[in-house]
Coordinates of N, CA and C and ligand atoms in Angstrom, one line a residue:
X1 N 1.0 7.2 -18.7 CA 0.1 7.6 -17.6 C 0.8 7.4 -16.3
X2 N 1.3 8.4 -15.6 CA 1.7 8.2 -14.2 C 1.0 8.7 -12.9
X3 N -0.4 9.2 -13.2 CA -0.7 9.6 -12.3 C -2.6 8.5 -12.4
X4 N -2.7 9.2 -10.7 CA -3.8 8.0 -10.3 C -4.7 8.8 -9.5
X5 N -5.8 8.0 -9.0 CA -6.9 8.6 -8.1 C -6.9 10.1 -8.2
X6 N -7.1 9.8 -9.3 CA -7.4 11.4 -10.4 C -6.0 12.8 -10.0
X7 N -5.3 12.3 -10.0 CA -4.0 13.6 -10.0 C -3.7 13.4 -8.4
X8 N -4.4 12.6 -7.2 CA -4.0 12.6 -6.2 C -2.6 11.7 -6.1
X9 N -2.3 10.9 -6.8 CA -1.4 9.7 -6.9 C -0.3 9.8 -7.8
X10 N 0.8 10.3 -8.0 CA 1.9 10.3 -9.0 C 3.0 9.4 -8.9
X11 N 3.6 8.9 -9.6 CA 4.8 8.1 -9.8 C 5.6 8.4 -10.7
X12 N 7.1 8.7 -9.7 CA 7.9 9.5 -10.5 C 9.7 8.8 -10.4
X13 N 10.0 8.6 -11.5 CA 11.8 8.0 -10.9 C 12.7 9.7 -11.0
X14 N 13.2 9.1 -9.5 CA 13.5 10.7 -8.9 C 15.0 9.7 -8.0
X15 N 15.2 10.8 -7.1 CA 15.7 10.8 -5.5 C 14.6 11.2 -4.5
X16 N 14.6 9.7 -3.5 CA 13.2 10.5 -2.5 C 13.9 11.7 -1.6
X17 N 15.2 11.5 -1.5 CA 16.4 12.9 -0.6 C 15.8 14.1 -1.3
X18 N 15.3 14.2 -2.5 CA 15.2 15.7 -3.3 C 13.5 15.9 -3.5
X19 N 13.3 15.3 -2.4 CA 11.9 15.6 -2.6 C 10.7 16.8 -2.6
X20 N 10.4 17.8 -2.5 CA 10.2 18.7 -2.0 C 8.5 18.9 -1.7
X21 N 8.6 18.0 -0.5 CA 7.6 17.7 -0.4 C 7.3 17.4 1.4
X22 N 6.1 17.8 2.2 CA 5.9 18.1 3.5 C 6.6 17.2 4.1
X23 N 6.4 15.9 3.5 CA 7.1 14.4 4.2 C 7.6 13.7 3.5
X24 N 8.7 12.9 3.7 CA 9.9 12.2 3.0 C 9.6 10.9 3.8
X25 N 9.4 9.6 3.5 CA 8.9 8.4 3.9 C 10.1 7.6 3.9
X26 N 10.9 7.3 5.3 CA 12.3 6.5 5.2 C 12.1 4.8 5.5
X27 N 12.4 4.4 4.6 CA 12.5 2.5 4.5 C 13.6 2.2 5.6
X28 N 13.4 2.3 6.7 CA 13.8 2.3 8.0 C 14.2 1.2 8.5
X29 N 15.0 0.5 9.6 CA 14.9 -0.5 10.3 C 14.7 -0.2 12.1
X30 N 13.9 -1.5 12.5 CA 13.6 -1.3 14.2 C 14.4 -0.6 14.7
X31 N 15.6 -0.4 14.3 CA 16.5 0.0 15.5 C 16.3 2.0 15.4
X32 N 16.1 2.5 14.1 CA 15.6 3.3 13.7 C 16.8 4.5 13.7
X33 N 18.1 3.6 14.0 CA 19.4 4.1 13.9 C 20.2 4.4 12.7
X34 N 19.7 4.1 11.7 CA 19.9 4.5 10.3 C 20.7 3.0 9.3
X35 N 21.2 3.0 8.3 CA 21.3 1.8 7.5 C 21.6 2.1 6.1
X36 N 21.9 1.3 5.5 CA 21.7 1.7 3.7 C 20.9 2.2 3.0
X37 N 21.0 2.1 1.7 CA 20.0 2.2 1.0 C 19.2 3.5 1.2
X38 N 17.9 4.0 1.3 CA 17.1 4.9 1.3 C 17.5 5.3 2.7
X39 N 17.4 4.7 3.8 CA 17.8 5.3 5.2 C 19.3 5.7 5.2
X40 N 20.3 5.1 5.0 CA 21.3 5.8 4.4 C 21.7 7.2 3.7
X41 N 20.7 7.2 2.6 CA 20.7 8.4 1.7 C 19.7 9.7 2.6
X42 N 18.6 9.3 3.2 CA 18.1 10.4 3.9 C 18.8 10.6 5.2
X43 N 19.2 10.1 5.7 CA 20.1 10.4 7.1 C 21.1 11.4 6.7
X44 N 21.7 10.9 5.4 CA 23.2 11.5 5.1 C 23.2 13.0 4.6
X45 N 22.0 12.9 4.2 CA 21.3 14.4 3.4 C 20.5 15.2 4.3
X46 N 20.1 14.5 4.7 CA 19.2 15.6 6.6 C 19.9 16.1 7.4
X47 N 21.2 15.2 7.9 CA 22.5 15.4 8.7 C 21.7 15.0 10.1
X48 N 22.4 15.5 11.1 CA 22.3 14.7 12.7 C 21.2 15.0 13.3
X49 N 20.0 16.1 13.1 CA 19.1 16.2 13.7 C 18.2 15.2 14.0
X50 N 18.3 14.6 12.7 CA 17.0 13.5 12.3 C 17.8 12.1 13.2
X51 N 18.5 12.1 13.1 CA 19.3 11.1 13.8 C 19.3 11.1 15.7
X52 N 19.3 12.3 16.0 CA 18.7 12.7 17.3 C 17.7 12.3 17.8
X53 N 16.8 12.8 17.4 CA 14.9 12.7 17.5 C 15.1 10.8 17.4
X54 N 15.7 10.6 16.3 CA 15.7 9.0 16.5 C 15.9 8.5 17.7
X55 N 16.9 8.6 18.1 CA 17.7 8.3 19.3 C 16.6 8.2 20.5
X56 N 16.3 9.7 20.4 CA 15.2 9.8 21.4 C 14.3 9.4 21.4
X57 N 13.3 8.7 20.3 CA 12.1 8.1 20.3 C 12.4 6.4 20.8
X58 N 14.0 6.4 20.5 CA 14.3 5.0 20.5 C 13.9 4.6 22.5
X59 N 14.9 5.7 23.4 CA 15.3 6.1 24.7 C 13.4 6.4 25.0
X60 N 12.7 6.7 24.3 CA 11.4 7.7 25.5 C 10.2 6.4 24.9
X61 N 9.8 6.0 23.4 CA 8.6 5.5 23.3 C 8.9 3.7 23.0
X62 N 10.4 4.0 22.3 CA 10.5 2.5 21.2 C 11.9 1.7 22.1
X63 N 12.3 1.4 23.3 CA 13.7 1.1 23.7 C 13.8 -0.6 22.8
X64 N 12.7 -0.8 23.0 CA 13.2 -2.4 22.1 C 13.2 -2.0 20.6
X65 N 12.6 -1.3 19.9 CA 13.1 -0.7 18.7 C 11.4 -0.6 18.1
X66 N 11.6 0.0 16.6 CA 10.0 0.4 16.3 C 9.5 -1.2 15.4
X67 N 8.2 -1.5 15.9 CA 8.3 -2.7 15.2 C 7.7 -3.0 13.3
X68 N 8.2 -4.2 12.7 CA 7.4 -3.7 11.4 C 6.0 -3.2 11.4
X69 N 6.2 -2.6 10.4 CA 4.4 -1.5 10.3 C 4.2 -0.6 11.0
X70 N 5.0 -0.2 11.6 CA 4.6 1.1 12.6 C 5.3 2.0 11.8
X71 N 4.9 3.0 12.1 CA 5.8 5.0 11.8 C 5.6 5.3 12.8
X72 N 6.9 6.2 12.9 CA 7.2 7.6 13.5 C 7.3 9.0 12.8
X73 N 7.5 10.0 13.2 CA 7.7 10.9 12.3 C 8.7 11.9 13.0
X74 N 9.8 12.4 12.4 CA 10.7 13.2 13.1 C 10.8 14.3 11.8
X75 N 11.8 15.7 12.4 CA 12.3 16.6 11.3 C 12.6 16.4 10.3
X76 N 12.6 17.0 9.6 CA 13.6 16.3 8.4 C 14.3 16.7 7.9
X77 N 15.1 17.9 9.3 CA 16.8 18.7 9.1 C 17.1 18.9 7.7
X78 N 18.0 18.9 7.2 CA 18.8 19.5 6.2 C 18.0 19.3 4.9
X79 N 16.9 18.5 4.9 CA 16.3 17.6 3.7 C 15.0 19.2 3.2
X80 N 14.7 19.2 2.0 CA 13.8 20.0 1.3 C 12.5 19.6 2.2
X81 N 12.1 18.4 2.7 CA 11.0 18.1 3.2 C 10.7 18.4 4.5
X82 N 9.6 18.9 5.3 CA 10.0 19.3 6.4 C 10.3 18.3 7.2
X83 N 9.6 17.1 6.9 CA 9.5 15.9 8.3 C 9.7 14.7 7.5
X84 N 10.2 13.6 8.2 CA 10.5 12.7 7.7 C 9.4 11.6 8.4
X85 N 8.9 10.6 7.5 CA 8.3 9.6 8.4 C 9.4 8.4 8.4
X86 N 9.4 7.7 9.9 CA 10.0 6.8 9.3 C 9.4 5.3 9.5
X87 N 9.5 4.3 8.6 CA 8.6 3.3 8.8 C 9.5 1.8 8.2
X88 N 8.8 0.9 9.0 CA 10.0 -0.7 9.3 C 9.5 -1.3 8.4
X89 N 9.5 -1.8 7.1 CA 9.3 -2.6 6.2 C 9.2 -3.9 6.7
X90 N 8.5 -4.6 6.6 CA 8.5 -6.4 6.6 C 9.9 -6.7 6.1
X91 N 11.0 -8.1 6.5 CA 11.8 -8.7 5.7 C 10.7 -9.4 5.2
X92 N 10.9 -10.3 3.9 CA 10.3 -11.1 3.2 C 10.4 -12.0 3.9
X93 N 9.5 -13.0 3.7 CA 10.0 -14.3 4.1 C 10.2 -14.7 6.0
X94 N 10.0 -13.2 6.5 CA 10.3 -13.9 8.0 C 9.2 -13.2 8.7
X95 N 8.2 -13.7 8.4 CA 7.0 -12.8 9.3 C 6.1 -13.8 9.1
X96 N 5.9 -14.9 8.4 CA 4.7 -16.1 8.9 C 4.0 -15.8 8.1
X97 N 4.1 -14.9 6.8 CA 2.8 -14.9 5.9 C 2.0 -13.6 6.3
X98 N 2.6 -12.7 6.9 CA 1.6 -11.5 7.2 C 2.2 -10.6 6.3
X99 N 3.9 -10.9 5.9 CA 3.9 -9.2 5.1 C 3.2 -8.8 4.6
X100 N 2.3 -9.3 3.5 CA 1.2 -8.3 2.8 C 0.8 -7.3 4.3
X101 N 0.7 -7.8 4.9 CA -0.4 -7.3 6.3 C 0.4 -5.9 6.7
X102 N 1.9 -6.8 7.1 CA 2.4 -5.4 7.5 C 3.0 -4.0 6.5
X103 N 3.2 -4.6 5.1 CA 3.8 -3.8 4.3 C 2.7 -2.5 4.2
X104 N 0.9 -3.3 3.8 CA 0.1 -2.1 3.8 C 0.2 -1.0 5.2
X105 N 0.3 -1.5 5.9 CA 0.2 -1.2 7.7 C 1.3 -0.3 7.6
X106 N 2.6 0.1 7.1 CA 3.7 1.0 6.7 C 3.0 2.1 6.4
X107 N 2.1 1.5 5.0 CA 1.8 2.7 4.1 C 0.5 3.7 4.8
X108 N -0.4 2.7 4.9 CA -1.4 3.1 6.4 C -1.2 4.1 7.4
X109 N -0.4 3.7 8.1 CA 0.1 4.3 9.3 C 1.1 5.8 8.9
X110 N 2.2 5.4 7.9 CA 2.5 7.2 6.9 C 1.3 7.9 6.6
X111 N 0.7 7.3 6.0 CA -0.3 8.5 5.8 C -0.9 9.2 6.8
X112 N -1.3 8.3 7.9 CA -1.8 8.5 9.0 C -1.3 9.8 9.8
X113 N -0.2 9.6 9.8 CA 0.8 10.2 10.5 C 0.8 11.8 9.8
X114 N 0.9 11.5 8.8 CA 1.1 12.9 7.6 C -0.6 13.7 7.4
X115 N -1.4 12.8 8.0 CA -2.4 13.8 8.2 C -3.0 14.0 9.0
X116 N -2.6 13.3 10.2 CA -2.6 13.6 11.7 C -2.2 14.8 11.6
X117 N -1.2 15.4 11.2 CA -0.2 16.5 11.1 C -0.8 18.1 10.1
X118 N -1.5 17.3 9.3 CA -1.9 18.5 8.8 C -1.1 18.8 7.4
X119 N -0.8 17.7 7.1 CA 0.1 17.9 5.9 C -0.4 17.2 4.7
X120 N 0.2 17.9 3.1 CA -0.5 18.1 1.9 C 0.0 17.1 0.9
X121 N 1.5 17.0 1.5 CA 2.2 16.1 0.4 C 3.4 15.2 0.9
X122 N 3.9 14.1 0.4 CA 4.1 12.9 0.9 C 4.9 12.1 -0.1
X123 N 6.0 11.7 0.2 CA 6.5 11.3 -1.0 C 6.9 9.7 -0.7
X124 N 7.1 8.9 -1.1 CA 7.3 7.6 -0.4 C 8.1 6.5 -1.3
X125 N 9.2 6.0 -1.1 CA 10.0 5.3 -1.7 C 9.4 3.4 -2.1
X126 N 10.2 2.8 -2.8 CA 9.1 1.3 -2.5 C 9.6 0.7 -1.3
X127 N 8.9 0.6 -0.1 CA 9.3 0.0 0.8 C 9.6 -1.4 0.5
X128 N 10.6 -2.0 1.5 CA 10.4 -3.3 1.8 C 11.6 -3.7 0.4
X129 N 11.7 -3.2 -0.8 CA 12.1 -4.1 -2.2 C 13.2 -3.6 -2.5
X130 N 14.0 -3.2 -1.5 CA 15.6 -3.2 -1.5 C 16.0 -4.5 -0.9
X131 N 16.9 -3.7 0.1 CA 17.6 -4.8 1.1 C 17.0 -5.6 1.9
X132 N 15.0 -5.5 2.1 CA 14.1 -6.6 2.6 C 14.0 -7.3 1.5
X133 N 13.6 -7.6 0.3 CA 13.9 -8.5 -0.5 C 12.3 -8.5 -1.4
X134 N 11.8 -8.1 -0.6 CA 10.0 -8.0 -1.1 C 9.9 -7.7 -2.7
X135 N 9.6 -8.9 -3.4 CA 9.2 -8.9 -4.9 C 8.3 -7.4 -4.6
X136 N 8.8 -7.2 -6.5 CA 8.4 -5.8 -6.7 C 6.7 -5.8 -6.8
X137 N 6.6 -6.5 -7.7 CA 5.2 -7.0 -8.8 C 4.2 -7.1 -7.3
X138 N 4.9 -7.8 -6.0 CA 3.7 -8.0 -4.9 C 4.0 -6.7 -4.3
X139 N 4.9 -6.1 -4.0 CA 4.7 -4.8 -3.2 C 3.9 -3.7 -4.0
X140 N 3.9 -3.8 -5.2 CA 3.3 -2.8 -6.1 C 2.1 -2.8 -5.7
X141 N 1.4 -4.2 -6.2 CA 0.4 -4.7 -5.3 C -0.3 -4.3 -3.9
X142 N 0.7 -4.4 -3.0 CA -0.1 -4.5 -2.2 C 0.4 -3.2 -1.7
X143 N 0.9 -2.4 -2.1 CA 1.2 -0.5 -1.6 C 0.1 0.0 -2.1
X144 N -0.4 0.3 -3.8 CA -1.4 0.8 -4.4 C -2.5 0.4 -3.7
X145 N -2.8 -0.6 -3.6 CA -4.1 -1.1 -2.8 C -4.1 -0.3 -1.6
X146 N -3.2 -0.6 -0.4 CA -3.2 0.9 1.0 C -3.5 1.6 0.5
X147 N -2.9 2.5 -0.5 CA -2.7 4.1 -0.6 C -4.4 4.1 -0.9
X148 N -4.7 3.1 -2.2 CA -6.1 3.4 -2.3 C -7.3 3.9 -1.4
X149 N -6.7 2.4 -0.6 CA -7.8 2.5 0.6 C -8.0 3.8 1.5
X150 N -6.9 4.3 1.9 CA -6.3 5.6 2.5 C -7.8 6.4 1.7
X151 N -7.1 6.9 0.5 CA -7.1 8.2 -0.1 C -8.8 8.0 -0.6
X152 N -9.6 7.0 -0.7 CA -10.8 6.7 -1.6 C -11.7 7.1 -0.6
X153 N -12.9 8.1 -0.3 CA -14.0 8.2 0.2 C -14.5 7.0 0.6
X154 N -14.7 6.0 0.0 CA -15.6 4.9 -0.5 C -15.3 4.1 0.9
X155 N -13.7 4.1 1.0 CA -13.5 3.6 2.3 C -13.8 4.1 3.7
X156 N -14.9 4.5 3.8 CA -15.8 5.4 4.9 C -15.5 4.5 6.0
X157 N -15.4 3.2 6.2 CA -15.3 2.4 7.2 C -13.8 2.8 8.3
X158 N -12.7 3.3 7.4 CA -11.5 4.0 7.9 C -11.6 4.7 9.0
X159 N -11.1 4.7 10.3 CA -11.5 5.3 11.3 C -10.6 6.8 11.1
X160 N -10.1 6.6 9.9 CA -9.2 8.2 9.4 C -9.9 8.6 8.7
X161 N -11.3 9.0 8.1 CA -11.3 9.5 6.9 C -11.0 10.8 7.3
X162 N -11.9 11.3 8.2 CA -12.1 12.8 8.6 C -10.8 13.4 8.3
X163 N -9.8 12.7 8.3 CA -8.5 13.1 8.1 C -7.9 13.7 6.8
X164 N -8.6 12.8 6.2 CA -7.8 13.1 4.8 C -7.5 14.2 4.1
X165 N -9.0 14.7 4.1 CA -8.6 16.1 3.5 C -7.4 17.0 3.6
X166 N -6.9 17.0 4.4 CA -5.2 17.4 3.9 C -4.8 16.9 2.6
X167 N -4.7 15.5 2.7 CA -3.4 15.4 2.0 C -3.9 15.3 0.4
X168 N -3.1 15.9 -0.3 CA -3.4 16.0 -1.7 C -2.4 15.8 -2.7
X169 N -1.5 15.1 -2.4 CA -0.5 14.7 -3.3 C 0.2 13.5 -2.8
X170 N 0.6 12.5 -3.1 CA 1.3 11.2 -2.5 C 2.1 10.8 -3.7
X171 N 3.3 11.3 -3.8 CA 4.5 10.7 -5.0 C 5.0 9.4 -4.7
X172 N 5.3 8.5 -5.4 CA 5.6 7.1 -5.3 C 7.1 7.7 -5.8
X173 N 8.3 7.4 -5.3 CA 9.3 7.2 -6.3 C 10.2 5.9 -6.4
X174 N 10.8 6.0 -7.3 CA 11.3 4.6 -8.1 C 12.8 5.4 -8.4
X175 N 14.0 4.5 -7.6 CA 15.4 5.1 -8.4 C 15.4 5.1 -9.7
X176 N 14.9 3.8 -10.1 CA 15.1 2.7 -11.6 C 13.8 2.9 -12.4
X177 N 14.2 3.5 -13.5 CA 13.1 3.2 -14.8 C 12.4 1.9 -14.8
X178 N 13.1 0.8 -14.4 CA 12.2 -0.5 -15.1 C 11.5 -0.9 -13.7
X179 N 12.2 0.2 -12.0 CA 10.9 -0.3 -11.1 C 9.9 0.5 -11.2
X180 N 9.8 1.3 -11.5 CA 8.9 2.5 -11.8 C 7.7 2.2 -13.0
X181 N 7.9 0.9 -13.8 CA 7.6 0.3 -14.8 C 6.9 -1.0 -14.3
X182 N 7.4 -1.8 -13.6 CA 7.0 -2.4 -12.6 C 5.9 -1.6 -12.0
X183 N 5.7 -1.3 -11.1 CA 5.0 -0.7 -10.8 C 3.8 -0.5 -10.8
X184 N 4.3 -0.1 -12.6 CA 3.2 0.7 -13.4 C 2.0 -0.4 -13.8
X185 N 2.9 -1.9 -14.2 CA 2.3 -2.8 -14.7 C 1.4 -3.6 -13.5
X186 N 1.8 -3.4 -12.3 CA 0.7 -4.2 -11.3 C 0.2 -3.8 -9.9
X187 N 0.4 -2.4 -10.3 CA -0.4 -1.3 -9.2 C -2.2 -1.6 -9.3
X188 N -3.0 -1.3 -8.3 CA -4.0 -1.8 -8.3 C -4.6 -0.4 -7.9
X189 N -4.4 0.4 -8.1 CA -5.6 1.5 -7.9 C -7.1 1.7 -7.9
X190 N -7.3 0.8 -9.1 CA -8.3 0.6 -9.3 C -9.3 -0.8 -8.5
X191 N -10.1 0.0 -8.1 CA -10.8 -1.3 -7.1 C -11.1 -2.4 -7.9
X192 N -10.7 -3.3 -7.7 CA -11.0 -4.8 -8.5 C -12.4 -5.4 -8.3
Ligands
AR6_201 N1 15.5 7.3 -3.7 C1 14.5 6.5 -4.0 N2 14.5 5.1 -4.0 C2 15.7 4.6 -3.6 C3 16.8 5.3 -3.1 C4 16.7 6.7 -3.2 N3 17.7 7.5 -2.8 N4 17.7 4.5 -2.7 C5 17.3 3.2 -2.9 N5 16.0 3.3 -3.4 P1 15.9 -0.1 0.7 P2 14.1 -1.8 2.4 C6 15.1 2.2 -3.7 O1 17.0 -1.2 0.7 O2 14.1 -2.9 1.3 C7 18.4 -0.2 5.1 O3 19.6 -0.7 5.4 C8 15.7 0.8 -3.9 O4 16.0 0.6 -5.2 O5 16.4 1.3 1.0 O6 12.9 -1.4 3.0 C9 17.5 0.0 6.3 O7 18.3 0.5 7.4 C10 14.5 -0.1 -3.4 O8 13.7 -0.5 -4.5 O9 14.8 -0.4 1.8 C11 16.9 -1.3 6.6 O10 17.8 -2.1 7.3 C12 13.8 0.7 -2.4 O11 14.2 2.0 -2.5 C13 16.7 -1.9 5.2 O12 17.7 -1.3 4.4 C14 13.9 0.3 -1.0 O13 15.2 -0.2 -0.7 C15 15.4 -1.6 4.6 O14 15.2 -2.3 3.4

């Protein structure tokens, strides 16, 4: 079973670069200048546009840089997807005990952003559990929980709901079979 909140929710081991999908979700850093790992691979595959728009959001809205939990959203040049979000994962360990706070606040704020816009589908890498260091088993955790909250009616209190209706697909992807497995084993979709 890889799909969730009834076919809204899939999880797939892919490339998030080959996504083909409205928005491509980049595991970013403040500086929003690009980096390894997932920011690396979407920068390299978008080419310089996306790299631009960065620059300039850095120069017009973000000069001290974007902080964790927040998104932007720029083009997403050369890439299958039209627009890229990009969003600052927590490091583990250096934020005082709020990552849970800010890791959901990433996923929160993508969506936000993706249906601010009017957009259907959304693809999103595991933030934070590369080169931030963020155990998988708690980011699984505490991502599925956001998305839930996002995507569930129930959460009427959301000052987004009105929004949602767009969006109708949200892919999780995993490079690795056994994070994808992970995942699988302590995603919380289900309201506890
Ligand atoms: N497609 C899907 N998942 C991937 C891909 C890919 N192409 N490449 C890596 N992953 P990371 P972070 C997985 O380090 O922890 C950068 O330097 C990977 O296995 O990309 O948020 C930025 O500039 C891992 O599970 O993001 C920042 O400085 C997950 O994606 C910093 O790293 C996230 O790994 C951000 O670190």
């Amino acid at each position: 079973m890889t799909d969730f909140l009834n076919g809204q929710v899939r999880v797939l081991i892919d490339d998030i670069t080959a996504q083909q999908v409205d928005a491509v979700v980049n595991a970013a850093n403040s500086t929003l200048l690009g980096g390894a790992g997932v920011d690396g691979a979407i920068h390299r595959a978008g080419g310089p546009s996306i790299l631009e728009e960065c620059r300039e959001l850095r120069r017009t809205r973000y000069p001290e840089g974007l902080p964790a939990g927040d998104a932007v959203i720029t083009t997403g040049g050369n890439l299958p997807a039209r627009f890229v979000i990009h969003t600052v994962g927590p490091i583990y360990g250096q934020h005082g005990g709020r990552e849970a706070e800010l890791l959901a606040a990433c996923y929160r704020h993508s969506l936000t952003l993706a249906a601010e816009r009017g957009l259907q589908s959304i693809a999103f890498p595991a933030i934070s559990t590369g080169a931030y260091g963020y155990p998988k088993a708690e980011a699984a955790a505490v991502s599925s929980a956001a998305i839930r909250d996002f995507l569930l009616p129930e959460s009427a209190a959301d000052e987004n709901v009105a929004l949602h209706s767009t969006l109708t697909e949200v892919r999780l992807i995993f490079f690795q079979p056994r994070d994808a497995r992970m995942f699988m084993q302590y995603q919380k979709f289900e309201k506890p």
